Amino acid sequence: MKFTLSWLKDHLTTDASLDDIVDGLTRIGLEVEGVHNPGEALQAFRVARILSAERHPQADKLQVLSVDAGDGPMQVVCGAPNARAGLVGVFGAPGAYVPGLDVTLKVAAIRGVESNGMMCSARELEIGEGHDGIIELPEDAPVGTPYPDYAGLNDPVIDVSITPNRQDCMGVHGIARDLAAAGLGTLVPPTIPAIDAQGPGPDVRIEDAAGCPAFYAQAVTGLTNGEAPEWMRQRLTAIGQKPISTLVDITNYMTVDLGRPLHVYDRAKLTGGLVARQARDGETIEALNGKTYTLAKGMTVIADDAGVHDIGGIMGGEHSSVTAETTDVLIECAYFAPDAIARTGQALTLTSDARQRFERGVDPAFLDDGLAIATFLVQHYCGGTASGVTRAGEPPVAPRTIRYDPARAETLGGLAVAPERQREILERLGFAVDGDWTVTVPTWRRDIDGPADLVEEVIRIEGIDKVAPVALPRTPGVARPTATPEQKLERRVRRAAAARGLDEAVTWSFLSDAQAAPFGGGTWSLANPISEDLKVMRPSLLPGLLSASARNLKRGIAAVRLFEIGRRYLADGEHPTVGVVLAGNARERGWRAGKAAGFDAYDAKAEALALLAAAGAPVDNLQVMGEAGDAWHPGQSGTLRLGPKTVLARFGMLHPSLLKAFDLDGAVAAVEVYLDALPAKRMSGFMRPAFAPPALQSVRRDFAFLVPQGVSADALVRAVRSADKAAITGARVFDVFTGAGVDEGFKSVAVEAVLQPADKSFTDEALKAIADKIVAAAAKQGAVLRS
């Protein structure tokens, strides 16, 4: 939230410097994100008087001016229609930077006439929208004075980051209250004017008490809606808001000044009375931002007999907005339920200053006073006659009390604060404290729920920097390992993935419904998500990695190799998982390999096996089975299992329709390893047996089998390996062939077997016996040794 220093001092009587105020804000938990003085950029511009104005000899629409900015006459060429002798305006000399034009002035010849600087318009200095002519100042404006000093633009703008729980500081007055409690000044209470009301109040009522518990309104007739006063426009401009008209600027000003959003309707555009009700499915409204929104049941709206005019507490409608021709208005001051505002804003993906305040919770006791201040400002600057006030509903102002023990400041907060000092702090913050320490919470502090919250208030105002650091107790001796088996497992897998050239990514644990759907949909959804795109708890790690891959590929990354270790959220709980995505080029083009090549299912399988091996899975016993699921490419994906039911990993190419949904071109390989499905290790002590390399050299034998097409090479390798578990230490496929010389329906699979002798070398008879066992084991898979 932004505000100027002078604005703050309307609510805080203080002699503190800007630096003291900035330090104080951060110290009490209101972090200052930045301080900017808009006047500094315009310091080179000065108040100047036009001494004479003559027609340009070469251009009908240009004039040659003689300008005095305090240093004597200077010649300036100007095209402004209002430039004339005697006018006092704003002059920029050569060397001055004009922000609205993004140029630095210099001496130049314009149509053959030398020009030394320029007379400026409001838009050129970015202090307003006026650009039809140069700025006109009063006759008595002091010539030669820097324009920011004269116009009061040297007013630092303070940008404060307000955390969601501090709804009371969403207005300048609330921030001033905190600073006063911290000893940086005295709070100036708002002046509540008495309104001379005539006649009954406007017709307003409530049909949705859950969404809008209270709806107060007052009408003003016979007004003139023009330009807001200069001081108000300057403050709104300084914080980045565009002044529109007096009526609109008053509501925007009160939103920031007092944290009290309001809305003003043009009564001439209303049909009948206003009602706070729930929207009907399919109703639409064109909002003030120019967009049309389709509403749904459960959303609170303000409507008349003709239709919806306001998305309650978020944004008004274009149809009933005030204009320069408006003469009669209805001022709405309502209290909207925070939860209802949040749900509606999220569903419509619509935010506004009003929503930010209502969904945090505005002061429900400030309806009458807020309406009185708004009505007074409207009458003061627009004229008109005020009606009575209509009060529909009841705001939730029931008092909340908390029993508090001052000793908790030390036992819970770590800082001993004298009870009387604690009482002073709480009372300065607006709490009422009676003799037995029963604390009444002010209506503007929705975030205060128990004694711990009161301790927080005392400590942050007294100074969290005063809390002495206390070291955690340490057990004497050598520290014991604290990592759990699960953490150690993840650490091994992380190191293995990084060693294989994969880059670790951390993605959101929340997805949109559309991203979760291809992976079976999300079982768990957030009740109060940040946005609709971050609503569903992820059923897979792949959506986040695919989105990250798409972003990288669009930025010119040729090869993307990402992995993530995180949690999937399924119906039965959280599941630790490793996700891998391989996209782009697996091999760059080159003179040796030729064209660039992408990743394939075998690349994914290699990553899956490597990560499972790092995790301690019995990879030699794994079976490759079936296709991985609907999100995967049929025929180019599979699962790694221990038996038919225990799935340890899925791997392969992803389905083209899935890639299209994530805006990915080309083939993408992926892996998911399920760490919680790994078999538990047997407890065999903490020491590994010493490594003893075999004394004798291994023997390798090749076998070529004719195998039916339906038999997987994996099944054949496992059969070979199990033929003699004592002698055969490894087996792998090194060739697969179909075509000439191989019967139709068959394939030739060549397997290399590694035979390791134990205490003596193999004899020919022993090798033949092992070979016979291998051929017999292969025969059980339908394989026949090729002749």
PDB file of C-alpha atoms in Angstrom, residues 525-719:
ATOM      1  CA  SER A 525      -8.814 -29.166  -3.587  1.00  0.00           C
ATOM      2  CA  LEU A 526      -8.029 -26.042  -1.581  1.00  0.00           C
ATOM      3  CA  ALA A 527     -10.976 -24.227  -0.034  1.00  0.00           C
ATOM      4  CA  ASN A 528      -9.233 -20.853  -0.332  1.00  0.00           C
ATOM      5  CA  PRO A 529      -6.697 -21.075  -3.188  1.00  0.00           C
ATOM      6  CA  ILE A 530      -4.419 -18.277  -4.347  1.00  0.00           C
ATOM      7  CA  SER A 531      -6.111 -18.568  -7.751  1.00  0.00           C
ATOM      8  CA  GLU A 532      -8.157 -21.030  -9.770  1.00  0.00           C
ATOM      9  CA  ASP A 533      -4.943 -22.128 -11.513  1.00  0.00           C
ATOM     10  CA  LEU A 534      -3.495 -23.240  -8.156  1.00  0.00           C
ATOM     11  CA  LYS A 535      -6.476 -25.025  -6.689  1.00  0.00           C
ATOM     12  CA  VAL A 536      -5.965 -28.813  -6.931  1.00  0.00           C
ATOM     13  CA  MET A 537      -3.257 -30.661  -5.005  1.00  0.00           C
ATOM     14  CA  ARG A 538      -1.195 -32.457  -7.614  1.00  0.00           C
ATOM     15  CA  PRO A 539      -1.795 -36.156  -8.328  1.00  0.00           C
ATOM     16  CA  SER A 540       1.505 -36.273 -10.242  1.00  0.00           C
ATOM     17  CA  LEU A 541       4.788 -34.347 -10.409  1.00  0.00           C
ATOM     18  CA  LEU A 542       4.775 -34.340 -14.199  1.00  0.00           C
ATOM     19  CA  PRO A 543       2.394 -31.381 -14.838  1.00  0.00           C
ATOM     20  CA  GLY A 544       4.678 -28.940 -13.036  1.00  0.00           C
ATOM     21  CA  LEU A 545       7.754 -30.304 -14.775  1.00  0.00           C
ATOM     22  CA  LEU A 546       6.031 -30.151 -18.171  1.00  0.00           C
ATOM     23  CA  SER A 547       5.096 -26.493 -17.608  1.00  0.00           C
ATOM     24  CA  ALA A 548       8.688 -25.732 -16.616  1.00  0.00           C
ATOM     25  CA  SER A 549       9.979 -27.592 -19.679  1.00  0.00           C
ATOM     26  CA  ALA A 550       7.675 -25.615 -21.980  1.00  0.00           C
ATOM     27  CA  ARG A 551       8.939 -22.331 -20.524  1.00  0.00           C
ATOM     28  CA  ASN A 552      12.564 -23.378 -20.991  1.00  0.00           C
ATOM     29  CA  LEU A 553      12.083 -24.599 -24.559  1.00  0.00           C
ATOM     30  CA  LYS A 554      10.330 -21.356 -25.526  1.00  0.00           C
ATOM     31  CA  ARG A 555      13.362 -19.458 -24.257  1.00  0.00           C
ATOM     32  CA  GLY A 556      15.705 -21.298 -26.593  1.00  0.00           C
ATOM     33  CA  ILE A 557      16.967 -24.105 -24.366  1.00  0.00           C
ATOM     34  CA  ALA A 558      17.788 -26.957 -26.752  1.00  0.00           C
ATOM     35  CA  ALA A 559      17.756 -29.821 -24.218  1.00  0.00           C
ATOM     36  CA  VAL A 560      15.698 -29.934 -21.038  1.00  0.00           C
ATOM     37  CA  ARG A 561      16.485 -32.575 -18.418  1.00  0.00           C
ATOM     38  CA  LEU A 562      14.520 -31.818 -15.260  1.00  0.00           C
ATOM     39  CA  PHE A 563      13.818 -33.826 -12.137  1.00  0.00           C
ATOM     40  CA  GLU A 564      11.923 -33.118  -8.951  1.00  0.00           C
ATOM     41  CA  ILE A 565      11.544 -34.934  -5.656  1.00  0.00           C
ATOM     42  CA  GLY A 566       8.236 -34.150  -4.025  1.00  0.00           C
ATOM     43  CA  ARG A 567       4.850 -35.449  -2.978  1.00  0.00           C
ATOM     44  CA  ARG A 568       1.804 -36.638  -4.883  1.00  0.00           C
ATOM     45  CA  TYR A 569      -1.518 -36.196  -3.098  1.00  0.00           C
ATOM     46  CA  LEU A 570      -3.873 -39.126  -3.617  1.00  0.00           C
ATOM     47  CA  ALA A 571      -6.990 -40.275  -1.836  1.00  0.00           C
ATOM     48  CA  ASP A 572      -5.019 -42.373   0.668  1.00  0.00           C
ATOM     49  CA  GLY A 573      -2.481 -39.648   1.525  1.00  0.00           C
ATOM     50  CA  GLU A 574       0.869 -38.237   0.451  1.00  0.00           C
ATOM     51  CA  HIS A 575       3.264 -40.280  -1.667  1.00  0.00           C
ATOM     52  CA  PRO A 576       6.964 -39.381  -2.046  1.00  0.00           C
ATOM     53  CA  THR A 577       7.834 -39.472  -5.724  1.00  0.00           C
ATOM     54  CA  VAL A 578      10.599 -38.637  -8.178  1.00  0.00           C
ATOM     55  CA  GLY A 579       9.528 -37.061 -11.471  1.00  0.00           C
ATOM     56  CA  VAL A 580      11.744 -36.719 -14.544  1.00  0.00           C
ATOM     57  CA  VAL A 581      11.019 -34.990 -17.862  1.00  0.00           C
ATOM     58  CA  LEU A 582      13.323 -35.216 -20.897  1.00  0.00           C
ATOM     59  CA  ALA A 583      12.477 -32.798 -23.710  1.00  0.00           C
ATOM     60  CA  GLY A 584      14.244 -31.296 -26.691  1.00  0.00           C
ATOM     61  CA  ASN A 585      17.438 -32.812 -28.076  1.00  0.00           C
ATOM     62  CA  ALA A 586      19.075 -35.808 -26.480  1.00  0.00           C
ATOM     63  CA  ARG A 587      21.966 -35.388 -28.919  1.00  0.00           C
ATOM     64  CA  GLU A 588      22.992 -32.226 -30.724  1.00  0.00           C
ATOM     65  CA  ARG A 589      23.708 -32.347 -34.453  1.00  0.00           C
ATOM     66  CA  GLY A 590      27.339 -32.933 -35.356  1.00  0.00           C
ATOM     67  CA  TRP A 591      29.679 -34.267 -38.014  1.00  0.00           C
ATOM     68  CA  ARG A 592      29.941 -37.656 -36.315  1.00  0.00           C
ATOM     69  CA  ALA A 593      26.304 -38.359 -35.430  1.00  0.00           C
ATOM     70  CA  GLY A 594      24.560 -36.300 -38.101  1.00  0.00           C
ATOM     71  CA  LYS A 595      21.180 -34.780 -37.313  1.00  0.00           C
ATOM     72  CA  ALA A 596      20.054 -33.920 -33.808  1.00  0.00           C
ATOM     73  CA  ALA A 597      18.043 -36.662 -32.110  1.00  0.00           C
ATOM     74  CA  GLY A 598      15.356 -36.451 -29.480  1.00  0.00           C
ATOM     75  CA  PHE A 599      14.764 -38.559 -26.406  1.00  0.00           C
ATOM     76  CA  ASP A 600      13.026 -41.919 -26.638  1.00  0.00           C
ATOM     77  CA  ALA A 601      11.441 -44.442 -24.291  1.00  0.00           C
ATOM     78  CA  TYR A 602      14.780 -46.209 -23.752  1.00  0.00           C
ATOM     79  CA  ASP A 603      16.296 -42.988 -22.417  1.00  0.00           C
ATOM     80  CA  ALA A 604      13.448 -42.805 -19.933  1.00  0.00           C
ATOM     81  CA  LYS A 605      13.903 -46.458 -18.973  1.00  0.00           C
ATOM     82  CA  ALA A 606      17.623 -45.899 -18.374  1.00  0.00           C
ATOM     83  CA  GLU A 607      16.884 -42.983 -16.031  1.00  0.00           C
ATOM     84  CA  ALA A 608      14.256 -45.007 -14.177  1.00  0.00           C
ATOM     85  CA  LEU A 609      16.586 -47.958 -13.640  1.00  0.00           C
ATOM     86  CA  ALA A 610      19.457 -45.704 -12.550  1.00  0.00           C
ATOM     87  CA  LEU A 611      17.319 -43.867  -9.983  1.00  0.00           C
ATOM     88  CA  LEU A 612      15.849 -47.110  -8.683  1.00  0.00           C
ATOM     89  CA  ALA A 613      19.342 -48.555  -8.315  1.00  0.00           C
ATOM     90  CA  ALA A 614      20.421 -45.460  -6.360  1.00  0.00           C
ATOM     91  CA  ALA A 615      17.373 -45.927  -4.147  1.00  0.00           C
ATOM     92  CA  GLY A 616      18.404 -49.506  -3.396  1.00  0.00           C
ATOM     93  CA  ALA A 617      15.717 -51.273  -5.407  1.00  0.00           C
ATOM     94  CA  PRO A 618      16.489 -54.820  -6.641  1.00  0.00           C
ATOM     95  CA  VAL A 619      16.693 -53.740 -10.284  1.00  0.00           C
ATOM     96  CA  ASP A 620      17.803 -57.188 -11.471  1.00  0.00           C
ATOM     97  CA  ASN A 621      14.482 -58.611 -10.316  1.00  0.00           C
ATOM     98  CA  LEU A 622      12.264 -55.942 -11.886  1.00  0.00           C
ATOM     99  CA  GLN A 623       9.772 -56.804 -14.589  1.00  0.00           C
ATOM    100  CA  VAL A 624       8.800 -54.517 -17.464  1.00  0.00           C
ATOM    101  CA  MET A 625       5.053 -54.733 -17.861  1.00  0.00           C
ATOM    102  CA  GLY A 626       2.262 -53.099 -19.785  1.00  0.00           C
ATOM    103  CA  GLU A 627       1.636 -49.504 -20.732  1.00  0.00           C
ATOM    104  CA  ALA A 628       1.941 -46.816 -18.095  1.00  0.00           C
ATOM    105  CA  GLY A 629      -1.531 -45.268 -18.359  1.00  0.00           C
ATOM    106  CA  ASP A 630      -3.718 -42.827 -20.259  1.00  0.00           C
ATOM    107  CA  ALA A 631      -1.220 -39.962 -19.944  1.00  0.00           C
ATOM    108  CA  TRP A 632       1.476 -42.058 -21.639  1.00  0.00           C
ATOM    109  CA  HIS A 633       2.012 -42.995 -25.274  1.00  0.00           C
ATOM    110  CA  PRO A 634       0.567 -46.456 -26.036  1.00  0.00           C
ATOM    111  CA  GLY A 635       3.266 -48.877 -27.148  1.00  0.00           C
ATOM    112  CA  GLN A 636       6.057 -46.526 -26.073  1.00  0.00           C
ATOM    113  CA  SER A 637       5.685 -46.686 -22.315  1.00  0.00           C
ATOM    114  CA  GLY A 638       5.723 -49.225 -19.541  1.00  0.00           C
ATOM    115  CA  THR A 639       6.029 -49.907 -15.844  1.00  0.00           C
ATOM    116  CA  LEU A 640       8.782 -51.421 -13.722  1.00  0.00           C
ATOM    117  CA  ARG A 641       7.355 -53.818 -11.162  1.00  0.00           C
ATOM    118  CA  LEU A 642       8.262 -56.223  -8.404  1.00  0.00           C
ATOM    119  CA  GLY A 643       5.647 -58.832  -9.185  1.00  0.00           C
ATOM    120  CA  PRO A 644       2.415 -58.043 -10.995  1.00  0.00           C
ATOM    121  CA  LYS A 645       1.015 -55.623  -8.358  1.00  0.00           C
ATOM    122  CA  THR A 646       3.918 -53.569  -6.981  1.00  0.00           C
ATOM    123  CA  VAL A 647       4.625 -50.720  -9.422  1.00  0.00           C
ATOM    124  CA  LEU A 648       7.939 -49.009  -8.649  1.00  0.00           C
ATOM    125  CA  ALA A 649       8.093 -46.705 -11.660  1.00  0.00           C
ATOM    126  CA  ARG A 650       6.415 -45.610 -14.877  1.00  0.00           C
ATOM    127  CA  PHE A 651       8.486 -44.569 -17.876  1.00  0.00           C
ATOM    128  CA  GLY A 652       8.257 -43.863 -21.560  1.00  0.00           C
ATOM    129  CA  MET A 653       6.924 -41.269 -23.978  1.00  0.00           C
ATOM    130  CA  LEU A 654       4.011 -39.032 -23.033  1.00  0.00           C
ATOM    131  CA  HIS A 655       0.780 -38.978 -25.031  1.00  0.00           C
ATOM    132  CA  PRO A 656       0.696 -36.367 -27.846  1.00  0.00           C
ATOM    133  CA  SER A 657      -2.647 -34.972 -26.636  1.00  0.00           C
ATOM    134  CA  LEU A 658      -1.127 -34.350 -23.213  1.00  0.00           C
ATOM    135  CA  LEU A 659       1.833 -32.533 -24.748  1.00  0.00           C
ATOM    136  CA  LYS A 660      -0.552 -30.353 -26.755  1.00  0.00           C
ATOM    137  CA  ALA A 661      -2.370 -29.369 -23.564  1.00  0.00           C
ATOM    138  CA  PHE A 662       0.943 -28.168 -22.108  1.00  0.00           C
ATOM    139  CA  ASP A 663       1.909 -26.369 -25.338  1.00  0.00           C
ATOM    140  CA  LEU A 664       4.846 -28.678 -26.034  1.00  0.00           C
ATOM    141  CA  ASP A 665       6.032 -29.565 -29.530  1.00  0.00           C
ATOM    142  CA  GLY A 666       7.807 -32.801 -30.367  1.00  0.00           C
ATOM    143  CA  ALA A 667       8.184 -35.973 -28.334  1.00  0.00           C
ATOM    144  CA  VAL A 668       8.779 -35.844 -24.572  1.00  0.00           C
ATOM    145  CA  ALA A 669      10.008 -38.712 -22.393  1.00  0.00           C
ATOM    146  CA  ALA A 670       9.217 -38.922 -18.697  1.00  0.00           C
ATOM    147  CA  VAL A 671       9.672 -41.031 -15.573  1.00  0.00           C
ATOM    148  CA  GLU A 672       7.871 -41.314 -12.258  1.00  0.00           C
ATOM    149  CA  VAL A 673       9.552 -43.318  -9.495  1.00  0.00           C
ATOM    150  CA  TYR A 674       7.435 -44.136  -6.455  1.00  0.00           C
ATOM    151  CA  LEU A 675       9.776 -44.066  -3.477  1.00  0.00           C
ATOM    152  CA  ASP A 676       7.166 -45.287  -0.993  1.00  0.00           C
ATOM    153  CA  ALA A 677       6.674 -48.462  -3.064  1.00  0.00           C
ATOM    154  CA  LEU A 678      10.271 -49.600  -2.618  1.00  0.00           C
ATOM    155  CA  PRO A 679      10.627 -52.717  -0.470  1.00  0.00           C
ATOM    156  CA  ALA A 680      11.883 -52.071   3.041  1.00  0.00           C
ATOM    157  CA  LYS A 681      15.504 -52.928   3.685  1.00  0.00           C
ATOM    158  CA  ARG A 682      16.314 -55.833   5.915  1.00  0.00           C
ATOM    159  CA  MET A 683      18.161 -54.893   9.079  1.00  0.00           C
ATOM    160  CA  SER A 684      21.624 -56.421   8.718  1.00  0.00           C
ATOM    161  CA  GLY A 685      23.709 -54.149  10.884  1.00  0.00           C
ATOM    162  CA  PHE A 686      25.384 -50.869  10.149  1.00  0.00           C
ATOM    163  CA  MET A 687      28.544 -52.212   8.535  1.00  0.00           C
ATOM    164  CA  ARG A 688      28.791 -53.343   4.939  1.00  0.00           C
ATOM    165  CA  PRO A 689      30.868 -56.454   4.321  1.00  0.00           C
ATOM    166  CA  ALA A 690      34.320 -55.697   2.982  1.00  0.00           C
ATOM    167  CA  PHE A 691      34.529 -55.744  -0.798  1.00  0.00           C
ATOM    168  CA  ALA A 692      36.439 -58.812  -2.026  1.00  0.00           C
ATOM    169  CA  PRO A 693      37.013 -58.787  -5.814  1.00  0.00           C
ATOM    170  CA  PRO A 694      36.846 -62.229  -7.415  1.00  0.00           C
ATOM    171  CA  ALA A 695      40.208 -63.918  -7.734  1.00  0.00           C
ATOM    172  CA  LEU A 696      39.413 -65.469 -11.112  1.00  0.00           C
ATOM    173  CA  GLN A 697      38.530 -63.827 -14.419  1.00  0.00           C
ATOM    174  CA  SER A 698      34.909 -63.985 -15.596  1.00  0.00           C
ATOM    175  CA  VAL A 699      33.872 -65.757 -18.772  1.00  0.00           C
ATOM    176  CA  ARG A 700      31.406 -64.344 -21.333  1.00  0.00           C
ATOM    177  CA  ARG A 701      29.258 -66.520 -23.571  1.00  0.00           C
ATOM    178  CA  ASP A 702      26.862 -65.364 -26.302  1.00  0.00           C
ATOM    179  CA  PHE A 703      23.573 -67.082 -27.132  1.00  0.00           C
ATOM    180  CA  ALA A 704      21.253 -66.309 -30.069  1.00  0.00           C
ATOM    181  CA  PHE A 705      17.667 -67.434 -29.601  1.00  0.00           C
ATOM    182  CA  LEU A 706      14.651 -67.509 -31.866  1.00  0.00           C
ATOM    183  CA  VAL A 707      11.882 -66.062 -29.710  1.00  0.00           C
ATOM    184  CA  PRO A 708       8.167 -65.545 -30.462  1.00  0.00           C
ATOM    185  CA  GLN A 709       7.384 -61.881 -31.108  1.00  0.00           C
ATOM    186  CA  GLY A 710       5.114 -61.736 -28.048  1.00  0.00           C
ATOM    187  CA  VAL A 711       7.920 -62.664 -25.618  1.00  0.00           C
ATOM    188  CA  SER A 712       9.731 -59.649 -24.191  1.00  0.00           C
ATOM    189  CA  ALA A 713      13.510 -59.495 -24.172  1.00  0.00           C
ATOM    190  CA  ASP A 714      13.320 -58.702 -20.475  1.00  0.00           C
ATOM    191  CA  ALA A 715      11.610 -62.029 -19.746  1.00  0.00           C
ATOM    192  CA  LEU A 716      14.290 -63.864 -21.722  1.00  0.00           C
ATOM    193  CA  VAL A 717      17.122 -62.101 -19.849  1.00  0.00           C
ATOM    194  CA  ARG A 718      15.587 -62.929 -16.480  1.00  0.00           C
ATOM    195  CA  ALA A 719      15.236 -66.563 -17.528  1.00  0.00           C
TER     196      ALA A 719
END
